[in-house]
mmCIF file of C-alpha atoms and ligand atoms in Angstrom:
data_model
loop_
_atom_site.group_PDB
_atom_site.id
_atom_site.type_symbol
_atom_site.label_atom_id
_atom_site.label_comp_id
_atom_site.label_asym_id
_atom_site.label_seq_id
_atom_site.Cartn_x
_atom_site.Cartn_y
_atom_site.Cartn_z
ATOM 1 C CA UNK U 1 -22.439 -46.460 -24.658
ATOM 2 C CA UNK U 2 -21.984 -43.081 -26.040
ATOM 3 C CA UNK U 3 -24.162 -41.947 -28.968
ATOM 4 C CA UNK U 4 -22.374 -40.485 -31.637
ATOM 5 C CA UNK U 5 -24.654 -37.790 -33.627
ATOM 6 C CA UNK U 6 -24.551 -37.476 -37.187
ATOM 7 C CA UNK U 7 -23.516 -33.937 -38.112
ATOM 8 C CA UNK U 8 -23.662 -32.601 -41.684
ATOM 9 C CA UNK U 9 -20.595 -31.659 -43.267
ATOM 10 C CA UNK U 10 -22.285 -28.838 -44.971
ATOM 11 C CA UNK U 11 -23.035 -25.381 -44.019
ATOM 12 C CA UNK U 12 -24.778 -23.080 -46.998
ATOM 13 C CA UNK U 13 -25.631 -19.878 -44.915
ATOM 14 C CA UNK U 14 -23.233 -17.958 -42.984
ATOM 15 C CA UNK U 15 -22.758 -14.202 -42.514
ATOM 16 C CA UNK U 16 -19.603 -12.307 -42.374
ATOM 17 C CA UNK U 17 -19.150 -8.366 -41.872
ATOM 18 C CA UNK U 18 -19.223 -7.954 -45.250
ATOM 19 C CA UNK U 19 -23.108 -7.232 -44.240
ATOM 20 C CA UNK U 20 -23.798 -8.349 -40.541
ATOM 21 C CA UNK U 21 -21.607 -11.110 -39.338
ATOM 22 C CA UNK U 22 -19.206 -10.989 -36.510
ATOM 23 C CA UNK U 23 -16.288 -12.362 -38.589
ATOM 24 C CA UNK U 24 -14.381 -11.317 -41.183
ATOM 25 C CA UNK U 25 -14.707 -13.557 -44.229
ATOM 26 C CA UNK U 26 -10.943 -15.313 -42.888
ATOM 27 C CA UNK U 27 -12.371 -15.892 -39.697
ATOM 28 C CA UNK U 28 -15.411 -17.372 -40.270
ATOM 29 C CA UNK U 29 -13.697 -20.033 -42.895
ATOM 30 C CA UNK U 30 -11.156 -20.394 -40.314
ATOM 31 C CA UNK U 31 -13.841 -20.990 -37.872
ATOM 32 C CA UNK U 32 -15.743 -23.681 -39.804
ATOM 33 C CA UNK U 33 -12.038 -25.493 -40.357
ATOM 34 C CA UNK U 34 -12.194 -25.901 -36.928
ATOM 35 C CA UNK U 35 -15.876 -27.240 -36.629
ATOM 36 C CA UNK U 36 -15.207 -29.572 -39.135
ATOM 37 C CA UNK U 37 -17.356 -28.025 -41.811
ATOM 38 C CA UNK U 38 -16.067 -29.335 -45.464
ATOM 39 C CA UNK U 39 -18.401 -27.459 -47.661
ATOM 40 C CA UNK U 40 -18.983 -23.718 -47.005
ATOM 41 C CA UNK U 41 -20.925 -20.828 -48.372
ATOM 42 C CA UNK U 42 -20.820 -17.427 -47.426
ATOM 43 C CA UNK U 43 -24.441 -15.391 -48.053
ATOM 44 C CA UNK U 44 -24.210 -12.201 -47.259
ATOM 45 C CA UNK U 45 -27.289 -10.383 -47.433
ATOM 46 C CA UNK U 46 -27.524 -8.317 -50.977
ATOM 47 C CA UNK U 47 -23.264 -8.158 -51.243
ATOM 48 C CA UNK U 48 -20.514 -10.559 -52.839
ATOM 49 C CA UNK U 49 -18.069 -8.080 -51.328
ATOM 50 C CA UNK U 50 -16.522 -11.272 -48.800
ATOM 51 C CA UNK U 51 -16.330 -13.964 -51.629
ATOM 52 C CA UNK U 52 -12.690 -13.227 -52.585
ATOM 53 C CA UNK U 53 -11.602 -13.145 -49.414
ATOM 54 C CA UNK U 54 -13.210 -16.285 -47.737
ATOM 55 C CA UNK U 55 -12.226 -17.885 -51.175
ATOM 56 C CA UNK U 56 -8.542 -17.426 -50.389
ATOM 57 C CA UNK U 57 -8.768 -18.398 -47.033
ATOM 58 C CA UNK U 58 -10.943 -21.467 -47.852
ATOM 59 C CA UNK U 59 -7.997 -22.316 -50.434
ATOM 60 C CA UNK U 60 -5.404 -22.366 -47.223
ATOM 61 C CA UNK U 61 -7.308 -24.934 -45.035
ATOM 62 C CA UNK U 62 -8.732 -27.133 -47.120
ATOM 63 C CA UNK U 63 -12.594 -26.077 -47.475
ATOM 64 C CA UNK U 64 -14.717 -25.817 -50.422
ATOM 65 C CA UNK U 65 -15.971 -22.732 -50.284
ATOM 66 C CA UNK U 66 -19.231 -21.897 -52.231
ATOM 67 C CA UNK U 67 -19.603 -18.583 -53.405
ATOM 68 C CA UNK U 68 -23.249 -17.602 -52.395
ATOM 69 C CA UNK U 69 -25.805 -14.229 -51.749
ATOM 70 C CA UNK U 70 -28.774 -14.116 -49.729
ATOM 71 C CA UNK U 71 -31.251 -11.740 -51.232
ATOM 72 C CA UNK U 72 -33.593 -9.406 -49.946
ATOM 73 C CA UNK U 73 -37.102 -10.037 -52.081
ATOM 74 C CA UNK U 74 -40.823 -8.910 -51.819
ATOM 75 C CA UNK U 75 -43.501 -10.831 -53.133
ATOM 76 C CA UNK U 76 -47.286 -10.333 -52.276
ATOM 77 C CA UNK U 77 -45.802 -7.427 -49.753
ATOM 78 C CA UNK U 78 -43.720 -9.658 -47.521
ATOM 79 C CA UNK U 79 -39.912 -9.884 -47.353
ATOM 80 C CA UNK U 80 -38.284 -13.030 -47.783
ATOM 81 C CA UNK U 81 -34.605 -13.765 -48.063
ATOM 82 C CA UNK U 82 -33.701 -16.495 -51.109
ATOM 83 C CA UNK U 83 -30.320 -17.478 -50.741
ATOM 84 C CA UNK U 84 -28.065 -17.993 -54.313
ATOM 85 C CA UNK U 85 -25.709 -20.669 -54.277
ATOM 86 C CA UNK U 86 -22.432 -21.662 -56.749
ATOM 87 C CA UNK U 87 -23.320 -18.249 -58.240
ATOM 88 C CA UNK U 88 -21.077 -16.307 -60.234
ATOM 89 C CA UNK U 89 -20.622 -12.938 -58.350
ATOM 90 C CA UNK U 90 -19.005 -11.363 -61.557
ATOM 91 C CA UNK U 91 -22.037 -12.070 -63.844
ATOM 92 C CA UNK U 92 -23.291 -8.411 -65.079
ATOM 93 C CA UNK U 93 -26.980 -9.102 -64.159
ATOM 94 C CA UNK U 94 -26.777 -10.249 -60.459
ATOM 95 C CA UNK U 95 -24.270 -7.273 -60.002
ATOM 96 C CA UNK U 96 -26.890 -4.690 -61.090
ATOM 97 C CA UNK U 97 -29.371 -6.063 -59.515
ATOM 98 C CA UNK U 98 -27.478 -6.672 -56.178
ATOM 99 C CA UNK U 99 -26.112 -2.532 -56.456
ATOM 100 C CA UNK U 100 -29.963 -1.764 -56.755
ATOM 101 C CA UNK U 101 -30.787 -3.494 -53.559
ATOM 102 C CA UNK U 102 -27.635 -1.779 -51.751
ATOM 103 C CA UNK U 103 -28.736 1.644 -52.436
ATOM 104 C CA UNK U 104 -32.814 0.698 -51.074
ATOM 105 C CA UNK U 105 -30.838 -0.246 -47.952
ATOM 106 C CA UNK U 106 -28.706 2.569 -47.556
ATOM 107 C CA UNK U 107 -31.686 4.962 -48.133
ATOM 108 C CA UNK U 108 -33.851 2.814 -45.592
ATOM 109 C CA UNK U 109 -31.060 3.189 -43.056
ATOM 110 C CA UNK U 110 -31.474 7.060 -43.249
ATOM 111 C CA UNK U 111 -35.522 6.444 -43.199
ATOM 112 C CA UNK U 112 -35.318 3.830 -40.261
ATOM 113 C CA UNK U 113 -32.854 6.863 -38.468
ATOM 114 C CA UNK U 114 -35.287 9.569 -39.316
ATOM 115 C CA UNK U 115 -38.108 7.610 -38.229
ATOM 116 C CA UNK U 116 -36.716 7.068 -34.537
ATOM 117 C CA UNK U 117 -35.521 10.531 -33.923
ATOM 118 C CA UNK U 118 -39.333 11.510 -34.672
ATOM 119 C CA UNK U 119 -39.898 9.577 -31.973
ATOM 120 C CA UNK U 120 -37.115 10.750 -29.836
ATOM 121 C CA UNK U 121 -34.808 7.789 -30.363
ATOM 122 C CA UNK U 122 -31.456 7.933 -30.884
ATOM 123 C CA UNK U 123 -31.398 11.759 -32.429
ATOM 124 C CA UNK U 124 -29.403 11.598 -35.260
ATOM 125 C CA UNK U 125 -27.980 8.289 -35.742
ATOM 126 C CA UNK U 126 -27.773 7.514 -39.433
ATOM 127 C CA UNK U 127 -23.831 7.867 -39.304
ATOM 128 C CA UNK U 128 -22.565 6.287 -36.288
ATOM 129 C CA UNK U 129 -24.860 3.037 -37.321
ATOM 130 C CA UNK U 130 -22.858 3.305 -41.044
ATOM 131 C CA UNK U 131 -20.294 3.504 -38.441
ATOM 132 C CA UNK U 132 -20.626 -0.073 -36.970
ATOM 133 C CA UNK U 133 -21.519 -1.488 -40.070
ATOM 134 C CA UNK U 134 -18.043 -0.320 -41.557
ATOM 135 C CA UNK U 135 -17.341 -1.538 -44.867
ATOM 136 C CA UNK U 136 -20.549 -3.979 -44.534
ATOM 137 C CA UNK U 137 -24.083 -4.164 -45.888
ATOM 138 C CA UNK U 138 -26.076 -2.097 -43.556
ATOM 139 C CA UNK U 139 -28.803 -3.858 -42.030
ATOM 140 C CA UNK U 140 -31.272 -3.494 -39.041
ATOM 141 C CA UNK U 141 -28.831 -5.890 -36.719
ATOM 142 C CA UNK U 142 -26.641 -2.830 -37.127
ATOM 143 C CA UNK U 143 -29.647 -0.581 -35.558
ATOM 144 C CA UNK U 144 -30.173 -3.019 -33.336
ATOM 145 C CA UNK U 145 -26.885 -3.027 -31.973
ATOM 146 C CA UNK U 146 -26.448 0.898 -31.205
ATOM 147 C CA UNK U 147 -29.516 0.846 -29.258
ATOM 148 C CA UNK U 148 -28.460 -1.752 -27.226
ATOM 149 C CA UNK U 149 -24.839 0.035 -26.227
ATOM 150 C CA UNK U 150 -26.903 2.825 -26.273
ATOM 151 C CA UNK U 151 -29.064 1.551 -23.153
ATOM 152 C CA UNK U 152 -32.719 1.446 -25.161
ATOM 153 C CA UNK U 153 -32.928 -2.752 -24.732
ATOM 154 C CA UNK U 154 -30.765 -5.515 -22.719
ATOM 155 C CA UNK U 155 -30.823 -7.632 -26.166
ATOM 156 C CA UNK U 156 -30.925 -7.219 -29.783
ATOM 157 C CA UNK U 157 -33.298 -9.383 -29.752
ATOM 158 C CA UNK U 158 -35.615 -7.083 -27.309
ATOM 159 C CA UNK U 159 -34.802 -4.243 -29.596
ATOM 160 C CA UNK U 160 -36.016 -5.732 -32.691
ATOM 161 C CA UNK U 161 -39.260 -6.484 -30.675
ATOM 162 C CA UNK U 162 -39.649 -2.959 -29.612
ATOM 163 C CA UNK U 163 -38.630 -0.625 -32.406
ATOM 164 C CA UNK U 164 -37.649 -2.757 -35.717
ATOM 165 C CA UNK U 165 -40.701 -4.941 -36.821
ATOM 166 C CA UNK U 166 -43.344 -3.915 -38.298
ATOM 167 C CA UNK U 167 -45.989 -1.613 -36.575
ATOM 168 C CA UNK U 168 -42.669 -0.164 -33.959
ATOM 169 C CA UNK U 169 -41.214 2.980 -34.347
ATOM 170 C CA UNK U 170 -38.048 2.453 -36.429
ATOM 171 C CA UNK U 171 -39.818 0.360 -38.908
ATOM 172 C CA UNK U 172 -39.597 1.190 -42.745
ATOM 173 C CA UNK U 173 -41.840 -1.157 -45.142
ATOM 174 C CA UNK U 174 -38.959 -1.573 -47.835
ATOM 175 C CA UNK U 175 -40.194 -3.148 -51.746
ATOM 176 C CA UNK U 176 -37.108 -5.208 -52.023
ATOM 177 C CA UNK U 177 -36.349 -7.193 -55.250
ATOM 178 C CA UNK U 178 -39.297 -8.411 -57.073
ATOM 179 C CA UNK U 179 -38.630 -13.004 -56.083
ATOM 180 C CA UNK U 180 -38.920 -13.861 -59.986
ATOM 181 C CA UNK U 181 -36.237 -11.033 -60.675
ATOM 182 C CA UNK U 182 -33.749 -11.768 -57.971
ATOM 183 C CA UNK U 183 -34.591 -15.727 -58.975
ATOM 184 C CA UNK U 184 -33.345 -14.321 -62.409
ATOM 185 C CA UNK U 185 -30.217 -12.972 -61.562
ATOM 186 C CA UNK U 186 -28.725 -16.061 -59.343
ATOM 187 C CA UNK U 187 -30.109 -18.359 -62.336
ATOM 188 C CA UNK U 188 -28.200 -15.743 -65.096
ATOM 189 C CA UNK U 189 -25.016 -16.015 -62.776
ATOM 190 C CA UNK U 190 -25.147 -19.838 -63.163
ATOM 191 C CA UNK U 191 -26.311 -20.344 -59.498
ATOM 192 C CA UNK U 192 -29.303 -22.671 -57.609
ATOM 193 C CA UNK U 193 -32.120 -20.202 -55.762
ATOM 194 C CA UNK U 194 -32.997 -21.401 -52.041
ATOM 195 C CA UNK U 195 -35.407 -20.225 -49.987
ATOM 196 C CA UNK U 196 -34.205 -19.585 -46.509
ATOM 197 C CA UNK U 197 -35.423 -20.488 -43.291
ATOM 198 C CA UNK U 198 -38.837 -20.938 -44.343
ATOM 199 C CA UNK U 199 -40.579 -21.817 -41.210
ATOM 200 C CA UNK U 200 -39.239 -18.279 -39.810
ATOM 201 C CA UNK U 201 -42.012 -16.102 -42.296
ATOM 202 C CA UNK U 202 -45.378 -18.012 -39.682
ATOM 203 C CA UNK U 203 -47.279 -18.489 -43.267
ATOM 204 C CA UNK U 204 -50.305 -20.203 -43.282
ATOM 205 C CA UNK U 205 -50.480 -23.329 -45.096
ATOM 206 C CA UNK U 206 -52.488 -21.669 -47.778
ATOM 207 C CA UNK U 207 -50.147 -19.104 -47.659
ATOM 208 C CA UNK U 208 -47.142 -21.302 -48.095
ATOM 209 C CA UNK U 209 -48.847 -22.946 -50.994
ATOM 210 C CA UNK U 210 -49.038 -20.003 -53.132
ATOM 211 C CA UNK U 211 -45.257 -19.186 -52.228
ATOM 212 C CA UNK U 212 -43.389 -22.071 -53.228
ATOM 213 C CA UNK U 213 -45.748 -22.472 -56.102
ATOM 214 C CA UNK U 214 -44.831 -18.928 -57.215
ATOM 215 C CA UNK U 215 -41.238 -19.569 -56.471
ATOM 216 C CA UNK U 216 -40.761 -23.158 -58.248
ATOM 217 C CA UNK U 217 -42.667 -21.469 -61.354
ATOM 218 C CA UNK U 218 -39.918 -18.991 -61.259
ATOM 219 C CA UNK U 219 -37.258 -20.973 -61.200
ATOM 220 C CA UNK U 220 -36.538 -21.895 -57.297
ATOM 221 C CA UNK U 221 -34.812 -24.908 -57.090
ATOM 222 C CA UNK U 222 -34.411 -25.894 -53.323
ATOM 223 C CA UNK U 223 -35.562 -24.781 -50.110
ATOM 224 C CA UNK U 224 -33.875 -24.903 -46.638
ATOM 225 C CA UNK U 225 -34.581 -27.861 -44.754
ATOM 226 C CA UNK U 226 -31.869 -27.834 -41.841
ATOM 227 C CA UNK U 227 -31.556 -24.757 -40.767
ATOM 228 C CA UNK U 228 -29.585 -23.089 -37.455
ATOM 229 C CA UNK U 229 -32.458 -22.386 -35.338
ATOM 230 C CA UNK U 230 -35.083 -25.185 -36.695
ATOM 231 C CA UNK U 231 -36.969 -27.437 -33.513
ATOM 232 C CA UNK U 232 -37.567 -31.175 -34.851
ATOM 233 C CA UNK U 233 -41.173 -30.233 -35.387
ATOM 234 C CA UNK U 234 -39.341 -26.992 -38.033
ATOM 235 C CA UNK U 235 -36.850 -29.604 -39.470
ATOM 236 C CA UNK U 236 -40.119 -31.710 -40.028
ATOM 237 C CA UNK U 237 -42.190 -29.588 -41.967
ATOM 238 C CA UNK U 238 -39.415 -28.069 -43.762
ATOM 239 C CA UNK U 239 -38.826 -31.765 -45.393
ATOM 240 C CA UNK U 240 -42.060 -32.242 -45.911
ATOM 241 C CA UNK U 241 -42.159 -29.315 -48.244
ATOM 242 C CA UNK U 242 -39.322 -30.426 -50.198
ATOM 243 C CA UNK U 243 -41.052 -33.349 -50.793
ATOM 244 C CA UNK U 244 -44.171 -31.976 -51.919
ATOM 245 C CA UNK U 245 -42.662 -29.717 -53.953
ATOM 246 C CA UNK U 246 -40.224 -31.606 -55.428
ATOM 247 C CA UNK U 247 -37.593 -29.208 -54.216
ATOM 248 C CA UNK U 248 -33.805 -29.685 -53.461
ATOM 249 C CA UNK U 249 -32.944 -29.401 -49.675
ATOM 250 C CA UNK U 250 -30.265 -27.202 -48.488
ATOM 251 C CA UNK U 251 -28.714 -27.026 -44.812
ATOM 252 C CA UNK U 252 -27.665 -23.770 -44.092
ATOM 253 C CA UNK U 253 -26.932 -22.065 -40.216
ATOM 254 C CA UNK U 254 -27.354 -18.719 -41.065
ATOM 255 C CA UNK U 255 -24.535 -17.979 -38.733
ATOM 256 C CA UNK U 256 -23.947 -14.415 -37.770
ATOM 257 C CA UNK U 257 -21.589 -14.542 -34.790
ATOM 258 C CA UNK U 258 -20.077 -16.812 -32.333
ATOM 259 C CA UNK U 259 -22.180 -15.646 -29.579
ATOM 260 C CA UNK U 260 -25.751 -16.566 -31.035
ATOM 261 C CA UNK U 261 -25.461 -20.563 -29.740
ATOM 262 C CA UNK U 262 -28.736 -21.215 -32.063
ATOM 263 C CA UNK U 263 -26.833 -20.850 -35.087
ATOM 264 C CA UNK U 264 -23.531 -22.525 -34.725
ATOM 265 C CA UNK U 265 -21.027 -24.008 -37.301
ATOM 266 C CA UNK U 266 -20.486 -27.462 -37.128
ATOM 267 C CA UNK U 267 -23.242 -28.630 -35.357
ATOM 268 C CA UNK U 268 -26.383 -29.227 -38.300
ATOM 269 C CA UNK U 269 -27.992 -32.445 -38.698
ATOM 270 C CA UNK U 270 -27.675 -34.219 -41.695
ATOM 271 C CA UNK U 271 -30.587 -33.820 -44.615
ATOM 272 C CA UNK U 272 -32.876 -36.530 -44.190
ATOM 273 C CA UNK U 273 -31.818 -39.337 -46.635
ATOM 274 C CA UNK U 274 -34.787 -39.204 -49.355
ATOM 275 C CA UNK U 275 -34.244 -35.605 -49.934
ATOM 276 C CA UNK U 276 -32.535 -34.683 -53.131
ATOM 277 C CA UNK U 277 -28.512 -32.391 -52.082
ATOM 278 C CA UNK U 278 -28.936 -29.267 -53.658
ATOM 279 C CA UNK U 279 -25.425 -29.528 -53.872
ATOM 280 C CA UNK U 280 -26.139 -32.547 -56.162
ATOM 281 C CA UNK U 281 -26.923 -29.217 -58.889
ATOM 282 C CA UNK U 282 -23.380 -28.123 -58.887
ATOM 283 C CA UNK U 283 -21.282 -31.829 -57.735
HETATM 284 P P1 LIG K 301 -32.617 -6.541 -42.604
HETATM 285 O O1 LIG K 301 -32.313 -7.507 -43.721
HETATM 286 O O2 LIG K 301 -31.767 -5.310 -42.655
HETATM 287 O O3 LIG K 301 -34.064 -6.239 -42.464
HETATM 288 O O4 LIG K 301 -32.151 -7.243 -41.269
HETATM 289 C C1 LIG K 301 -32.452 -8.559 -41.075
HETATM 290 C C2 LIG K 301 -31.386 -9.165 -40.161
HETATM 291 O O5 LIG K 301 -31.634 -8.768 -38.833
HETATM 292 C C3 LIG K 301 -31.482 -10.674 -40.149
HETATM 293 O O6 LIG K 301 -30.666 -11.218 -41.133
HETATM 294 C C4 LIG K 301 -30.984 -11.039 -38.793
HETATM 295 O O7 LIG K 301 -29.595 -11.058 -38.800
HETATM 296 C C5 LIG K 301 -31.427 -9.871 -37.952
HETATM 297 N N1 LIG K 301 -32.700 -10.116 -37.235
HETATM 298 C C6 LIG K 301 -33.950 -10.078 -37.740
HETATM 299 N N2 LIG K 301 -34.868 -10.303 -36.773
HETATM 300 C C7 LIG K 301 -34.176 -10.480 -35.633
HETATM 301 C C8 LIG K 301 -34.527 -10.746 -34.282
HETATM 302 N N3 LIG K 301 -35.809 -10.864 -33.899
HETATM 303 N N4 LIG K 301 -33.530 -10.876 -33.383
HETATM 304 C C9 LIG K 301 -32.247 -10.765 -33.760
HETATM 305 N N5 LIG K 301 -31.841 -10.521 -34.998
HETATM 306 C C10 LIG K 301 -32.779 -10.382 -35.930
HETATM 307 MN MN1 LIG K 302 -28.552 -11.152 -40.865
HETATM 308 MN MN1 LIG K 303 -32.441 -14.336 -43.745
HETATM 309 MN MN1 LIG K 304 -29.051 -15.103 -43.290
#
């Protein structure tokens, strides 16, 4: 007999080229329709700029589409991205704060540009990559993606290893939001704070500790338990810190594009069943 696999019905982190998705807002809502996906937010990294748009199309084919942000933080000099969820993108506070964080990337896109021509990569590059991100967020996926038409790496994901992360030659250390500010603003705009993909920053345990502590004293309320590119062993310990600290679980993809299989709509497991929705903030 055929086993039928559970799949969630939720999806809380997807991209869309309002910063550095594949599809346009439309698209991707049209896309989940298809996969079956009932409850849908778009995150675009430090920009609202899609919500209207996916909220119209969400309107035409019967999703419920969650207006959401990931944000770009810092805390104890590392980046990690909190996601905002059932935010209001017209609250005063988060826009400020989200317009701050859009002009440290556009002046890191001219530093990460500088930096490679230094090192005779790319020459001068700053525009055509504004170029490919169009009317979206700029981001390093963007830098990643003219080096690889421009013959410097067969994948993104080689370039990224060779010239993006830290220590390589087109890396700038960026002091994103402070996490109890940007915790602020999605909390001001009426939204839930998530940390994303937590198993993705390789902290220590001790290390982990002092994070979500830090981030539950400021007002974190879930963390992402099912997310696109989690092993069992990932999905695992992500629960396990949910549990322990008392933290809502959120199931997100963090789809950028049809062509990255690991992060698919359609096809996340369900939360484990002891774990508190953090949907259950805003249902
Ligand atoms: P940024 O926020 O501008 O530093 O860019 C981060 C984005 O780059 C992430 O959201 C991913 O979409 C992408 N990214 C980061 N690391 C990698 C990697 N190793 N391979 C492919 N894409 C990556
Ligand atoms: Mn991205
Ligand atoms: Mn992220
Ligand atoms: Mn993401």
């Amino acid at each position: 007999m055929k086993e039928t696999t559970r799949l969630s019905t939720h999806d809380l982190h997807c991209h869309s080229t309002a910063s550095d998705g594949k599809l346009s807002p439309t698209e991707l809502v049209n896309m989940a329709a298809q996969k079956d996906v009932k409850t849908l937010a778009l995150t675009d990294h430090d920009t609202t700029n899609g919500l209207q748009e996916a909220s119209a199309a969400a309107d035409k084919v019967n999703i419920n589409l969650i207006p959401g942000i990931e944000l770009s933080t810092t805390w104890s000099d590392k980046c990690f991205h909190v996601v905002g969820l059932n935010i209001d993108a017209e609250n005063p506070r988060l826009k400020k704060g989200v317009k701050g964080l859009q002009a440290k990337r556009l002046k890191r896109a001219d530093l990460i540009a500088d930096k490679l021509a230094e090192k005779g990569i790319g020459g001068a590059i700053a525009d055509s990559v504004k170029a490919i991100a169009g009317d979206g967020m700029i981001t390093r996926a963007h830098f990643a993606e003219y080096l690889v038409e421009h013959g410097y790496g067969s994948t993104v994901k080689d370039i990224f290893k060779h010239f993006l992360v830290s220590g390589k030659p087109g890396f700038v250390a960026t002091r994103w939001a402070e996490l109890d500010e940007a915790i602020s603003w999605i909390t001001d705009a009426g939204g839930v704070a998530v940390l994303a993909h937590p198993i993705r920053y390789k902290l220590s345990g001790r290390q982990m500790q002092r994070l979500l502590t830090a981030f539950k004293a400021v007002g974190g309320a879930g963390i992402e338990v099912i997310c696109g590119n989690n092993s069992l062993e990932d999905t695992r310990k992500s629960a396990n810190l949910a549990r322990q600290y008392q933290l809502a679980g959120s199931v997100g993809s963090d789809f950028h594009s049809p062509n990255k299989s690991w992060a698919m709509l359609g096809k996340l497991p369900p939360l484990p069943e002891d774990i508190e929705p953090i949907w259950s903030h805003w249902c």
